[in-house]
mmCIF file of N, CA and C in Angstrom:
data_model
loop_
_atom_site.group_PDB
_atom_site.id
_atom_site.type_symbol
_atom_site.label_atom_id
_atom_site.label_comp_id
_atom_site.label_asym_id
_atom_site.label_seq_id
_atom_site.Cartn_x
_atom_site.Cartn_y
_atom_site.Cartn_z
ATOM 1 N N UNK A 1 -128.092 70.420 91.373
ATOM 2 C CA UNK A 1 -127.205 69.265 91.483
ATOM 3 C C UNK A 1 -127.822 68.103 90.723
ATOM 4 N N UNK A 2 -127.227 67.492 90.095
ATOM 5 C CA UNK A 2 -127.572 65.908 89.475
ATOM 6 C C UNK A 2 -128.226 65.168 90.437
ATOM 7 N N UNK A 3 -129.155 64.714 90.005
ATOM 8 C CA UNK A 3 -129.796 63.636 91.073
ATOM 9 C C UNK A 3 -129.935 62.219 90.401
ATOM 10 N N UNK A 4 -129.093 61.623 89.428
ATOM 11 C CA UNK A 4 -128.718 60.622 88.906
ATOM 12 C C UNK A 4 -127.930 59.923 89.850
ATOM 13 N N UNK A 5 -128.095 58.545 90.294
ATOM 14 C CA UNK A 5 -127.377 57.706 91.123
ATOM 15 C C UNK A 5 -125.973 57.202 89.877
ATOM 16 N N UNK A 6 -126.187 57.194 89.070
ATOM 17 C CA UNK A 6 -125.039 56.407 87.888
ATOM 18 C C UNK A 6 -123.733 57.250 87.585
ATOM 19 N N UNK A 7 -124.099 58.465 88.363
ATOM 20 C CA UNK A 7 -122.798 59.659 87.843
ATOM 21 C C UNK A 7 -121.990 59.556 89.338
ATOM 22 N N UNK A 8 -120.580 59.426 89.464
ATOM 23 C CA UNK A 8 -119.607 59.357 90.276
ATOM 24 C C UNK A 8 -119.463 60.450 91.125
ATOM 25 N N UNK A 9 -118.954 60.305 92.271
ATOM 26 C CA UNK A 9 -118.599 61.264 92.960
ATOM 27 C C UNK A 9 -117.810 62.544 92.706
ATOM 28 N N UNK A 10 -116.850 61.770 91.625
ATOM 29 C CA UNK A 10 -116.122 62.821 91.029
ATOM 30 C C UNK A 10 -116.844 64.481 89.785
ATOM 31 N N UNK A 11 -117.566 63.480 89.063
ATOM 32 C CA UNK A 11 -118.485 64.487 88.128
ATOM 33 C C UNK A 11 -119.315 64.996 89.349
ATOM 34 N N UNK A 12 -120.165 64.366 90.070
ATOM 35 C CA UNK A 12 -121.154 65.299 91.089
ATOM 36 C C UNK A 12 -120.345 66.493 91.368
ATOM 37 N N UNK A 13 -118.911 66.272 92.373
ATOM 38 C CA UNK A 13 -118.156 67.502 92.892
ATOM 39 C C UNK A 13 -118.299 68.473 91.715
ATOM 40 N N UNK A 14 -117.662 68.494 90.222
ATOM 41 C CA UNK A 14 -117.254 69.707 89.220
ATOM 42 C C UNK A 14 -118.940 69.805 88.550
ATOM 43 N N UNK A 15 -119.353 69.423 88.656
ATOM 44 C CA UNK A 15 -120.957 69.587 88.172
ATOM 45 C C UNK A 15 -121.133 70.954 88.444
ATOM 46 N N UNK A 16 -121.987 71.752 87.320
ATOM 47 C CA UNK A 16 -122.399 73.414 87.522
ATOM 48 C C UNK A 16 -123.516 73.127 87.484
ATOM 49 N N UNK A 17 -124.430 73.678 88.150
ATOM 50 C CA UNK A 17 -125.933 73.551 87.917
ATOM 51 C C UNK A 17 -126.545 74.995 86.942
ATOM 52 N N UNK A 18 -125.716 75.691 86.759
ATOM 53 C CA UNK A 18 -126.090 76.767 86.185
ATOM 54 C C UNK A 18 -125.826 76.207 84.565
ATOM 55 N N UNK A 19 -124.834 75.326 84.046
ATOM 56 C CA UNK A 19 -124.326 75.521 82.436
ATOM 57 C C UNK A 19 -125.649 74.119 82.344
ATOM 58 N N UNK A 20 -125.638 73.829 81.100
ATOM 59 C CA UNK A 20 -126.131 72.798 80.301
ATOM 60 C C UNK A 20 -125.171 71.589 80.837
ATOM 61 N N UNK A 21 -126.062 70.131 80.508
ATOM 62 C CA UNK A 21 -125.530 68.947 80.288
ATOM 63 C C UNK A 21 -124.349 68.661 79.554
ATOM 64 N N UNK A 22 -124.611 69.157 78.568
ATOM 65 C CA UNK A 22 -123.442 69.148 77.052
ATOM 66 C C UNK A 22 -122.367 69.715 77.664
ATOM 67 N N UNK A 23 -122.756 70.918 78.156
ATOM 68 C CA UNK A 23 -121.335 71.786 78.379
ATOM 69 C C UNK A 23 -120.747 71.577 79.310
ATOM 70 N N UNK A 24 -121.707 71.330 80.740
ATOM 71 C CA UNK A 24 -120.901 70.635 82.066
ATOM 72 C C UNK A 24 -119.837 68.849 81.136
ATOM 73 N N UNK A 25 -120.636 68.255 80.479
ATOM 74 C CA UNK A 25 -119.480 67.207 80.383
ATOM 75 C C UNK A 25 -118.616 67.565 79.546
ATOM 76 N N UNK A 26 -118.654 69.005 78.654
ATOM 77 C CA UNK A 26 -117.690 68.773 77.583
ATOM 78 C C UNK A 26 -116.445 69.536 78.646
ATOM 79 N N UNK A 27 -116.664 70.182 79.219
ATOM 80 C CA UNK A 27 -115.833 71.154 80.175
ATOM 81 C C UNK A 27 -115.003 69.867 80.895
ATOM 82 N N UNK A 28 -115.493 68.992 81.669
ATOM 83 C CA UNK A 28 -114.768 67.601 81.539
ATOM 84 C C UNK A 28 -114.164 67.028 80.953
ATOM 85 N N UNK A 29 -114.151 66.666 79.657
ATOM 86 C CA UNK A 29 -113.744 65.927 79.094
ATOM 87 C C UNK A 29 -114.643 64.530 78.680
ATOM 88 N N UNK A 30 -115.611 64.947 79.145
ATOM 89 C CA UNK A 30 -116.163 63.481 78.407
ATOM 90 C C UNK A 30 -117.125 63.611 78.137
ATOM 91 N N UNK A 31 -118.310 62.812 76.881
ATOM 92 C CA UNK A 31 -119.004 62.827 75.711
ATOM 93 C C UNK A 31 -120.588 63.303 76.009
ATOM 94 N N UNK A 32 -121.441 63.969 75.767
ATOM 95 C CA UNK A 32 -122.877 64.225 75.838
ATOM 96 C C UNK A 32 -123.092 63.472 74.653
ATOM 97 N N UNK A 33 -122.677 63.119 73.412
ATOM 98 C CA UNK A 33 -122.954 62.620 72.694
ATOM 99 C C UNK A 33 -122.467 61.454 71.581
ATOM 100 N N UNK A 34 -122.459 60.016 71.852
ATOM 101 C CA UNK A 34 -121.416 59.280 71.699
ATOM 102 C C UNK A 34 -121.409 59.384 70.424
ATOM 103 N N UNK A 35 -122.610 60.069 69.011
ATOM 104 C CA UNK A 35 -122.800 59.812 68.105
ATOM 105 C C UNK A 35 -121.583 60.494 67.684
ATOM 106 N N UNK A 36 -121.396 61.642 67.878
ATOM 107 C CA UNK A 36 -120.879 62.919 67.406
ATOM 108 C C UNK A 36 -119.738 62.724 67.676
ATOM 109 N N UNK A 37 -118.894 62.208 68.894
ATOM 110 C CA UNK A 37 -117.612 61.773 69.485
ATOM 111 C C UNK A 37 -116.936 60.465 68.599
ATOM 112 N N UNK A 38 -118.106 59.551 68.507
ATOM 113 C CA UNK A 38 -116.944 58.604 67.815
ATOM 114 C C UNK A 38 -118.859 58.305 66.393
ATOM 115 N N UNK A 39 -117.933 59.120 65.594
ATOM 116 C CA UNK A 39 -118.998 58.900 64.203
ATOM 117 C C UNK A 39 -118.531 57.375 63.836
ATOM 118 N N UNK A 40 -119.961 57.058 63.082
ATOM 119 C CA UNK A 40 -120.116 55.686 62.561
ATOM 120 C C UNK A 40 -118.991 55.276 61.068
ATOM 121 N N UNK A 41 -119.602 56.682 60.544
ATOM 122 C CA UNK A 41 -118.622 56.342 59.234
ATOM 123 C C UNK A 41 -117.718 57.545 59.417
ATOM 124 N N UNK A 42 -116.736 57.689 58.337
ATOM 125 C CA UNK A 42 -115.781 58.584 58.385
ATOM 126 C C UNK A 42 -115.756 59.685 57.969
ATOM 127 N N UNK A 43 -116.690 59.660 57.032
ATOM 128 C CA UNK A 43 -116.967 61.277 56.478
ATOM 129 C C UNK A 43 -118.484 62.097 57.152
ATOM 130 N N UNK A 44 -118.781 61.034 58.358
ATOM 131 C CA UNK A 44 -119.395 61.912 59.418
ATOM 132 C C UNK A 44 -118.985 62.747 60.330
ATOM 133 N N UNK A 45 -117.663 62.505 60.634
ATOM 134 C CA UNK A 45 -116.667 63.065 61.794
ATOM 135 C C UNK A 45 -117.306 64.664 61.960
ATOM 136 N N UNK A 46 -117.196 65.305 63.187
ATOM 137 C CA UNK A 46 -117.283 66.847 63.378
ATOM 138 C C UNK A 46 -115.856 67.540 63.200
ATOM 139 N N UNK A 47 -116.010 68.302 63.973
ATOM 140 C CA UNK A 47 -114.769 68.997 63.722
ATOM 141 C C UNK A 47 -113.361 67.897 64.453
ATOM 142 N N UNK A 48 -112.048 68.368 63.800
ATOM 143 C CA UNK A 48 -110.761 67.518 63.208
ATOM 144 C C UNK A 48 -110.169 67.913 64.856
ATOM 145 N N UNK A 49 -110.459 68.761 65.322
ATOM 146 C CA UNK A 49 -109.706 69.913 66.672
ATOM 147 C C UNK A 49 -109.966 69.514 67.844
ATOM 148 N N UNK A 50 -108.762 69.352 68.521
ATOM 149 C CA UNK A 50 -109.114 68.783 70.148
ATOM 150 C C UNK A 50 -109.465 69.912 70.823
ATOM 151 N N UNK A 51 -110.838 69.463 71.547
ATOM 152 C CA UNK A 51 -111.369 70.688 72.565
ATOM 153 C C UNK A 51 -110.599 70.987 73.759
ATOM 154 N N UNK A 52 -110.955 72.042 74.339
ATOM 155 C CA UNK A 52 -110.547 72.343 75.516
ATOM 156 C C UNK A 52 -111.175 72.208 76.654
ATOM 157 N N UNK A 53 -110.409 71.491 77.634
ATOM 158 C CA UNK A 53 -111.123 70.631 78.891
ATOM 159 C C UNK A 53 -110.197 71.720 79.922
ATOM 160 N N UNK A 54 -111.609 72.179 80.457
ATOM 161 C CA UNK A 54 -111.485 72.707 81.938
ATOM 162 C C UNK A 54 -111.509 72.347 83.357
ATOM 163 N N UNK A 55 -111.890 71.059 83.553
ATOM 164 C CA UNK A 55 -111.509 70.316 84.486
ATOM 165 C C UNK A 55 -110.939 68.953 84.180
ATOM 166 N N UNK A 56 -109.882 68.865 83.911
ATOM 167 C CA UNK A 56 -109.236 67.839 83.376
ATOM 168 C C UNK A 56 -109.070 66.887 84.950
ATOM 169 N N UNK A 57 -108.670 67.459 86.409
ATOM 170 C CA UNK A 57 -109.261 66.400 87.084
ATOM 171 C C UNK A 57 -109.709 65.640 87.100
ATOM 172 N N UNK A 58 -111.152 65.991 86.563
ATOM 173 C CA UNK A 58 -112.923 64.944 86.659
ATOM 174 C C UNK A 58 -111.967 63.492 86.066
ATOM 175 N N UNK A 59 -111.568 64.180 84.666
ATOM 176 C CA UNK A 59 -110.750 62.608 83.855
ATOM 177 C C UNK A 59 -109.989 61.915 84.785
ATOM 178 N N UNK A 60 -108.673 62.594 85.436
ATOM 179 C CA UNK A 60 -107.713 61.921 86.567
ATOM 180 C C UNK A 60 -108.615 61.029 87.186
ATOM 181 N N UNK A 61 -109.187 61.546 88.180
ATOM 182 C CA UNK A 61 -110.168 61.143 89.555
ATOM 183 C C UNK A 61 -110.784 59.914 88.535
ATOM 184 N N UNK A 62 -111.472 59.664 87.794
ATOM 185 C CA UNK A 62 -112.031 58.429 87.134
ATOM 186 C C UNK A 62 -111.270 57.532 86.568
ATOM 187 N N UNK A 63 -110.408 58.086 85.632
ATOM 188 C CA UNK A 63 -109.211 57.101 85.727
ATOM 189 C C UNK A 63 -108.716 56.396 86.600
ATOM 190 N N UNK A 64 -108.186 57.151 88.086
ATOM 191 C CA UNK A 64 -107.804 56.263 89.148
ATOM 192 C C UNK A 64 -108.854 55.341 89.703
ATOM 193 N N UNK A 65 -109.731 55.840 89.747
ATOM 194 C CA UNK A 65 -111.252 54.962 90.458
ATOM 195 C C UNK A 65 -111.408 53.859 89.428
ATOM 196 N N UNK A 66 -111.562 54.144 88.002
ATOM 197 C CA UNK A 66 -111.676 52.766 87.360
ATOM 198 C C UNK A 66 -110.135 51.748 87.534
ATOM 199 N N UNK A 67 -109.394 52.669 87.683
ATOM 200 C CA UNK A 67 -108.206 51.668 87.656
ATOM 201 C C UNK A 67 -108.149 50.811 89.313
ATOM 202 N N UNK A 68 -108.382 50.995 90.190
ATOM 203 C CA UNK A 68 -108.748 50.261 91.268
ATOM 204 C C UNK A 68 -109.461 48.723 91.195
ATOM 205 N N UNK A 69 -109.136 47.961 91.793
ATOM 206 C CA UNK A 69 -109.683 46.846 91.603
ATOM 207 C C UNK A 69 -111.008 46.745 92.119
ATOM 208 N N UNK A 70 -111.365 46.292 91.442
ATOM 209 C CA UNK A 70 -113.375 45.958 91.994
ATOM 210 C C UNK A 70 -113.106 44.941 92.994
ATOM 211 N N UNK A 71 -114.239 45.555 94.402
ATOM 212 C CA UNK A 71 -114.620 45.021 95.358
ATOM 213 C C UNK A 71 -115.808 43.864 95.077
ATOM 214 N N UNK A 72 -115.547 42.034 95.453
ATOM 215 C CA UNK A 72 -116.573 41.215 95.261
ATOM 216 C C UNK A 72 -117.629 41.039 95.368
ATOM 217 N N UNK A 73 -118.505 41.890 94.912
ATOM 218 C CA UNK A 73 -120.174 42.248 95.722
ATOM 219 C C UNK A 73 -120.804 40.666 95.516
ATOM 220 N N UNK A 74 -120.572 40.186 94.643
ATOM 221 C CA UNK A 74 -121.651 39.382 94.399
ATOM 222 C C UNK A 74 -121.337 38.143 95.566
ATOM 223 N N UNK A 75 -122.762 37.956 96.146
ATOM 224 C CA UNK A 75 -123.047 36.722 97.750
ATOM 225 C C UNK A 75 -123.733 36.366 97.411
ATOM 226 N N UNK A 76 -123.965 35.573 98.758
ATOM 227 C CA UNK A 76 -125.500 35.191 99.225
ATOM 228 C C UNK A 76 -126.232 36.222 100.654
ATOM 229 N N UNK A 77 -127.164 36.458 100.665
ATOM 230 C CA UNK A 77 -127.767 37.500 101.247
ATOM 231 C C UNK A 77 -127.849 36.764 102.661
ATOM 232 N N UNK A 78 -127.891 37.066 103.824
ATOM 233 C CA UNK A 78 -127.869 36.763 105.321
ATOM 234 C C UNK A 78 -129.210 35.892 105.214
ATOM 235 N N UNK A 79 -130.391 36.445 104.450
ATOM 236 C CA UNK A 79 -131.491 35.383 104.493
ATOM 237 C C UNK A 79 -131.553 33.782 104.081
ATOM 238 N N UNK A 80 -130.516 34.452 102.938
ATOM 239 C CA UNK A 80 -130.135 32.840 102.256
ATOM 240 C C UNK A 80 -129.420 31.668 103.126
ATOM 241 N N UNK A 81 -128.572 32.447 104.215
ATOM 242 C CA UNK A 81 -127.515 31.903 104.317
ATOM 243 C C UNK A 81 -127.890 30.690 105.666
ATOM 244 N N UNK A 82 -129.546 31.700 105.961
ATOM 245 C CA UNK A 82 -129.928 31.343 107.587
ATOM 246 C C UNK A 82 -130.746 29.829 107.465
ATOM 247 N N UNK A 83 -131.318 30.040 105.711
ATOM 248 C CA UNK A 83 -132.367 29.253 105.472
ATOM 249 C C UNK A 83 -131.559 28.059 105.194
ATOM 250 N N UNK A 84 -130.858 28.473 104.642
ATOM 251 C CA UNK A 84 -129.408 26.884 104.178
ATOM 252 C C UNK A 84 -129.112 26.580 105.386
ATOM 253 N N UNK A 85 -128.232 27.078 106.594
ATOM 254 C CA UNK A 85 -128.154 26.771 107.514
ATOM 255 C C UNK A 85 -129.278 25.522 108.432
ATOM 256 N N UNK A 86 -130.422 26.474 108.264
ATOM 257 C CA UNK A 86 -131.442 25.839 108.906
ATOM 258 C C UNK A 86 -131.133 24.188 107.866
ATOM 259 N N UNK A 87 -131.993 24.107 107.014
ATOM 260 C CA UNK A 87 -132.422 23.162 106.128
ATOM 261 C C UNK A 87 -130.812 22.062 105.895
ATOM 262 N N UNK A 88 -129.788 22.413 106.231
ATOM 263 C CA UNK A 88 -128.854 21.242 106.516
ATOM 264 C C UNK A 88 -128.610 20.885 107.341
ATOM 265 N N UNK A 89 -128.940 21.765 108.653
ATOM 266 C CA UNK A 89 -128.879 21.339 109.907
ATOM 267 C C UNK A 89 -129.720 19.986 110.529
ATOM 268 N N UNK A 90 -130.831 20.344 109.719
ATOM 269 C CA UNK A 90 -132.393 19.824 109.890
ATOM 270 C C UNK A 90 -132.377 18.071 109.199
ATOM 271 N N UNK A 91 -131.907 18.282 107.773
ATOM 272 C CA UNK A 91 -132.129 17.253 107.004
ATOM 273 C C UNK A 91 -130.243 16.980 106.300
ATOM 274 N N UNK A 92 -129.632 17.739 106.233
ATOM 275 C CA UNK A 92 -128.374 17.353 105.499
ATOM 276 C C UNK A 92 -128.604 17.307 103.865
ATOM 277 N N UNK A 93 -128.398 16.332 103.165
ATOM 278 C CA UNK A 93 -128.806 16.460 101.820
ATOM 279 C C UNK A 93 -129.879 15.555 101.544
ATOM 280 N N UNK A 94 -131.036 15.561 102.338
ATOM 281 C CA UNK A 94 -132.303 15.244 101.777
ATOM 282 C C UNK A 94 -133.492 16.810 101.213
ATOM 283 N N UNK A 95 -133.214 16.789 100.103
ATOM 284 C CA UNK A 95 -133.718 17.411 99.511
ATOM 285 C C UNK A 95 -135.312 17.384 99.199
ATOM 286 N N UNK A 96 -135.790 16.442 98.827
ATOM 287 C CA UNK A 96 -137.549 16.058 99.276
ATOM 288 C C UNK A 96 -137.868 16.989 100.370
ATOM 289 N N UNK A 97 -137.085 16.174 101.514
ATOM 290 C CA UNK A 97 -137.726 16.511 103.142
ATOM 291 C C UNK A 97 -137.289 18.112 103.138
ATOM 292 N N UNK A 98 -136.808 18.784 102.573
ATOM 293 C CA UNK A 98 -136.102 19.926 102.870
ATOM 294 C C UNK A 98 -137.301 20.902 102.136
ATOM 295 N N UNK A 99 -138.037 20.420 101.175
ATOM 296 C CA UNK A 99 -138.940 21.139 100.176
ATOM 297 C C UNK A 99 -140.129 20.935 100.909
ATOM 298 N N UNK A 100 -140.670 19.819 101.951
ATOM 299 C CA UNK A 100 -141.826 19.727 102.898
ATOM 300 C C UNK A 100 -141.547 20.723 104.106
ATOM 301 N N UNK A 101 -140.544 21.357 104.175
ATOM 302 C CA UNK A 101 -140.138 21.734 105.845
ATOM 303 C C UNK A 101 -141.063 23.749 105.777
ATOM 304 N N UNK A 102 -141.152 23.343 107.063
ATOM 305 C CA UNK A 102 -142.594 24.955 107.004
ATOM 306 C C UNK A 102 -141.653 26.125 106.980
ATOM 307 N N UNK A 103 -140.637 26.286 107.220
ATOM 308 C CA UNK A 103 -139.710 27.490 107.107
ATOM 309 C C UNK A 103 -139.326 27.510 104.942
ATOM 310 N N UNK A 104 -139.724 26.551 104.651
ATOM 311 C CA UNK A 104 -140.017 26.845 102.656
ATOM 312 C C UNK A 104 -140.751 28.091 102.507
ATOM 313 N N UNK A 105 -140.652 28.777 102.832
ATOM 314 C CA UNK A 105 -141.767 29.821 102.794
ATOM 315 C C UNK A 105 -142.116 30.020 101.030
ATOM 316 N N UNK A 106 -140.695 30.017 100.261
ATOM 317 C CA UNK A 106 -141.086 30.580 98.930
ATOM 318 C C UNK A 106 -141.445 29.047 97.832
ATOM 319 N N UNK A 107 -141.766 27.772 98.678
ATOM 320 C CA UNK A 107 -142.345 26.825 98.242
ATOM 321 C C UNK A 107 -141.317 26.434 97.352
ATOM 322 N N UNK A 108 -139.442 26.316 97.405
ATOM 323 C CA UNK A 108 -138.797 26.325 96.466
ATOM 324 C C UNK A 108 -138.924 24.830 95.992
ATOM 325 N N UNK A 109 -138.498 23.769 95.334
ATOM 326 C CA UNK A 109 -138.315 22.530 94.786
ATOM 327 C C UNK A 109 -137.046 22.305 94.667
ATOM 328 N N UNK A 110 -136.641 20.595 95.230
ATOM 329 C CA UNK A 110 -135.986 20.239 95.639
ATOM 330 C C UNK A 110 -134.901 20.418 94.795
ATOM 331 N N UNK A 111 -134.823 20.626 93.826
ATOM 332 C CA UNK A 111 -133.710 20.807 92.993
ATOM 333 C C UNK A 111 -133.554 22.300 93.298
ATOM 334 N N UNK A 112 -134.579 23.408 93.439
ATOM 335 C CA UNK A 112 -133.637 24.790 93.516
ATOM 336 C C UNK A 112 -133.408 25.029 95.208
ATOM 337 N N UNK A 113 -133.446 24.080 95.938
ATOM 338 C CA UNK A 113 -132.836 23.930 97.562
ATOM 339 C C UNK A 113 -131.687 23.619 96.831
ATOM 340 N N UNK A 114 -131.434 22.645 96.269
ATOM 341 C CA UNK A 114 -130.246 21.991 96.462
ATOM 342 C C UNK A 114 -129.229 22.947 95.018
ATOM 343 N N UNK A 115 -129.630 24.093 94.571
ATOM 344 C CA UNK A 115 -128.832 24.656 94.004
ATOM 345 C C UNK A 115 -128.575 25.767 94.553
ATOM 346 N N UNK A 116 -129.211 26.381 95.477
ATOM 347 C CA UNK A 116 -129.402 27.379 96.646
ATOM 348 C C UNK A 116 -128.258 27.198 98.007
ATOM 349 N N UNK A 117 -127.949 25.331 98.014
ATOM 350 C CA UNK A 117 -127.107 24.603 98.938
ATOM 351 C C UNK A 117 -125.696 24.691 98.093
ATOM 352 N N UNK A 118 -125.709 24.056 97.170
ATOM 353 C CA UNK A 118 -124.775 24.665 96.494
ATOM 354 C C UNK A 118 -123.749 25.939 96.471
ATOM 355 N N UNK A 119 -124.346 26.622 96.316
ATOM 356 C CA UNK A 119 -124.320 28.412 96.133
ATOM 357 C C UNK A 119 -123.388 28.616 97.625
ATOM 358 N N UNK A 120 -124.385 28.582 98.842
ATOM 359 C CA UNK A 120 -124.023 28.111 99.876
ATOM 360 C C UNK A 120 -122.375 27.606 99.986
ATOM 361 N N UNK A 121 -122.398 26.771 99.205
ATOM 362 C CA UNK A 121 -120.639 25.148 99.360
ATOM 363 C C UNK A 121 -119.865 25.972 98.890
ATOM 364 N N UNK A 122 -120.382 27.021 98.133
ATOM 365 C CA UNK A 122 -119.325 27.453 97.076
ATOM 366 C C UNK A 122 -118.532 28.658 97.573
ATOM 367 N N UNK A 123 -119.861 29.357 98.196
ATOM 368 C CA UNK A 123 -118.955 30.840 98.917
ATOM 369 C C UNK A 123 -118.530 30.423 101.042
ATOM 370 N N UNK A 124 -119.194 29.668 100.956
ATOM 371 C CA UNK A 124 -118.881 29.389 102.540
ATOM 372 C C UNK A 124 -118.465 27.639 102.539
ATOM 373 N N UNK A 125 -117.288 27.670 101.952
ATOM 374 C CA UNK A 125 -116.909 25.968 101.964
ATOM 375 C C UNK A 125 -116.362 25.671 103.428
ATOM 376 N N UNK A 126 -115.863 26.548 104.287
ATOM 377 C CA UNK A 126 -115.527 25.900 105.545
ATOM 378 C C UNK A 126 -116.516 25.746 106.201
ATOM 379 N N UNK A 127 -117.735 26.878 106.429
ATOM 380 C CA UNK A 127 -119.453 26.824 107.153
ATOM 381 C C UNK A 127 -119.696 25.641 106.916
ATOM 382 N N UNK A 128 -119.902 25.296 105.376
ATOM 383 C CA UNK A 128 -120.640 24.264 104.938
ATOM 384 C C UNK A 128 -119.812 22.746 105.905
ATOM 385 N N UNK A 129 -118.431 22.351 105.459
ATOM 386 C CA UNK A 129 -118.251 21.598 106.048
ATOM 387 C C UNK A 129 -118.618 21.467 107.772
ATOM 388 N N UNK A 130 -118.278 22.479 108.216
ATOM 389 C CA UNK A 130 -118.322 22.750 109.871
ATOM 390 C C UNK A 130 -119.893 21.974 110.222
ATOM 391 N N UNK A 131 -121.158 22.232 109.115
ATOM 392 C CA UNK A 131 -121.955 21.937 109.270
ATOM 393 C C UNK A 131 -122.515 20.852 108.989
ATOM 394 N N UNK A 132 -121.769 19.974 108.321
ATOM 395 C CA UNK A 132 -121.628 18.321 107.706
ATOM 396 C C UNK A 132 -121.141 17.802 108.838
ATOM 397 N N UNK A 133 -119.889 18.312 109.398
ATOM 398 C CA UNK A 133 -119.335 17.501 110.619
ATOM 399 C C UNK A 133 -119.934 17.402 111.676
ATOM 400 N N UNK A 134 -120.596 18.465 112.094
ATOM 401 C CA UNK A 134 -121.330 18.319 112.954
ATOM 402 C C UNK A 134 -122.824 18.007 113.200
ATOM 403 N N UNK A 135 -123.302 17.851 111.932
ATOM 404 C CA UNK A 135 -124.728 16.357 112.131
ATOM 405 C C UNK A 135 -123.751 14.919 111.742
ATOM 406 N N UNK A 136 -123.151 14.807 111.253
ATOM 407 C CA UNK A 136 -122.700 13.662 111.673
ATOM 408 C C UNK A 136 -122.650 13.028 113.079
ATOM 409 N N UNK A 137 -121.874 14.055 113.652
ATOM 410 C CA UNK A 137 -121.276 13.939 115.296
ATOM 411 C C UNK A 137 -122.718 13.554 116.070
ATOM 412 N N UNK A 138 -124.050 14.105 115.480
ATOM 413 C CA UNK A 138 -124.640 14.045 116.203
ATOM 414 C C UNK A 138 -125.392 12.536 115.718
#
């Protein structure tokens, strides 16, 4: 079996462990070799003849998966979110005092707190306010 994390669920399933690389993807439909598939110049081309694909699935199944909309991975990590928390709770937007405070563990500077706070405003704008209103209140 492939033990590559970068190959899809779909190629893992039709994967042979018995044929070659080349031949498991050409049996797919798709390239072992991008040189040879799409030549640079034109009178490099291989042969003129469309091959024959034996699991034409593998193509379907990836097609639909790329055609799906991408899920938003990109955050801020629960650590980030605890340390912002803390450090506006604490000080609000004093940034100095926020770069002296002993939970700094990674010794950041006041400008990358306050772009870290940011980051923060941007993906959690109701947190953030919830957390303005309420050192005020206090």
């Amino acid at each position: 079996m492939i033990s590559c994390l970068n190959f899809s669920e779909e190629i893992r399933k039709a994967w042979d462990d018995s044929r070659s690389v080349a031949t498991n993807l050409a049996e797919m439909g798709l390239a072992a070799d991008p040189n040879k598939t799409l030549p640079i110049r034109e009178d490099a081309g291989t042969s003129t003849g469309e091959k024959f694909v034996r699991k034409p699935y593998v193509l379907k199944e990836l097609k639909a998966s790329a055609s799906l909309p991408s899920k938003r991975t990109m955050g801020i990590s629960s650590d980030m979110v605890f340390y912002v928390r803390h450090m506006v709770e604490n000080y609000g937007e004093d940034y100095k005092a926020m770069a002296r405070d002993e939970q700094n563990y990674y010794q950041d500077t006041p400008k990358q707190i306050q772009r870290k706070v940011t980051l923060y405003r941007r993906h959690h704008p109701s947190d953030y306010q919830a957390l303005i209103t309420s050192r005020t209140k206090q």
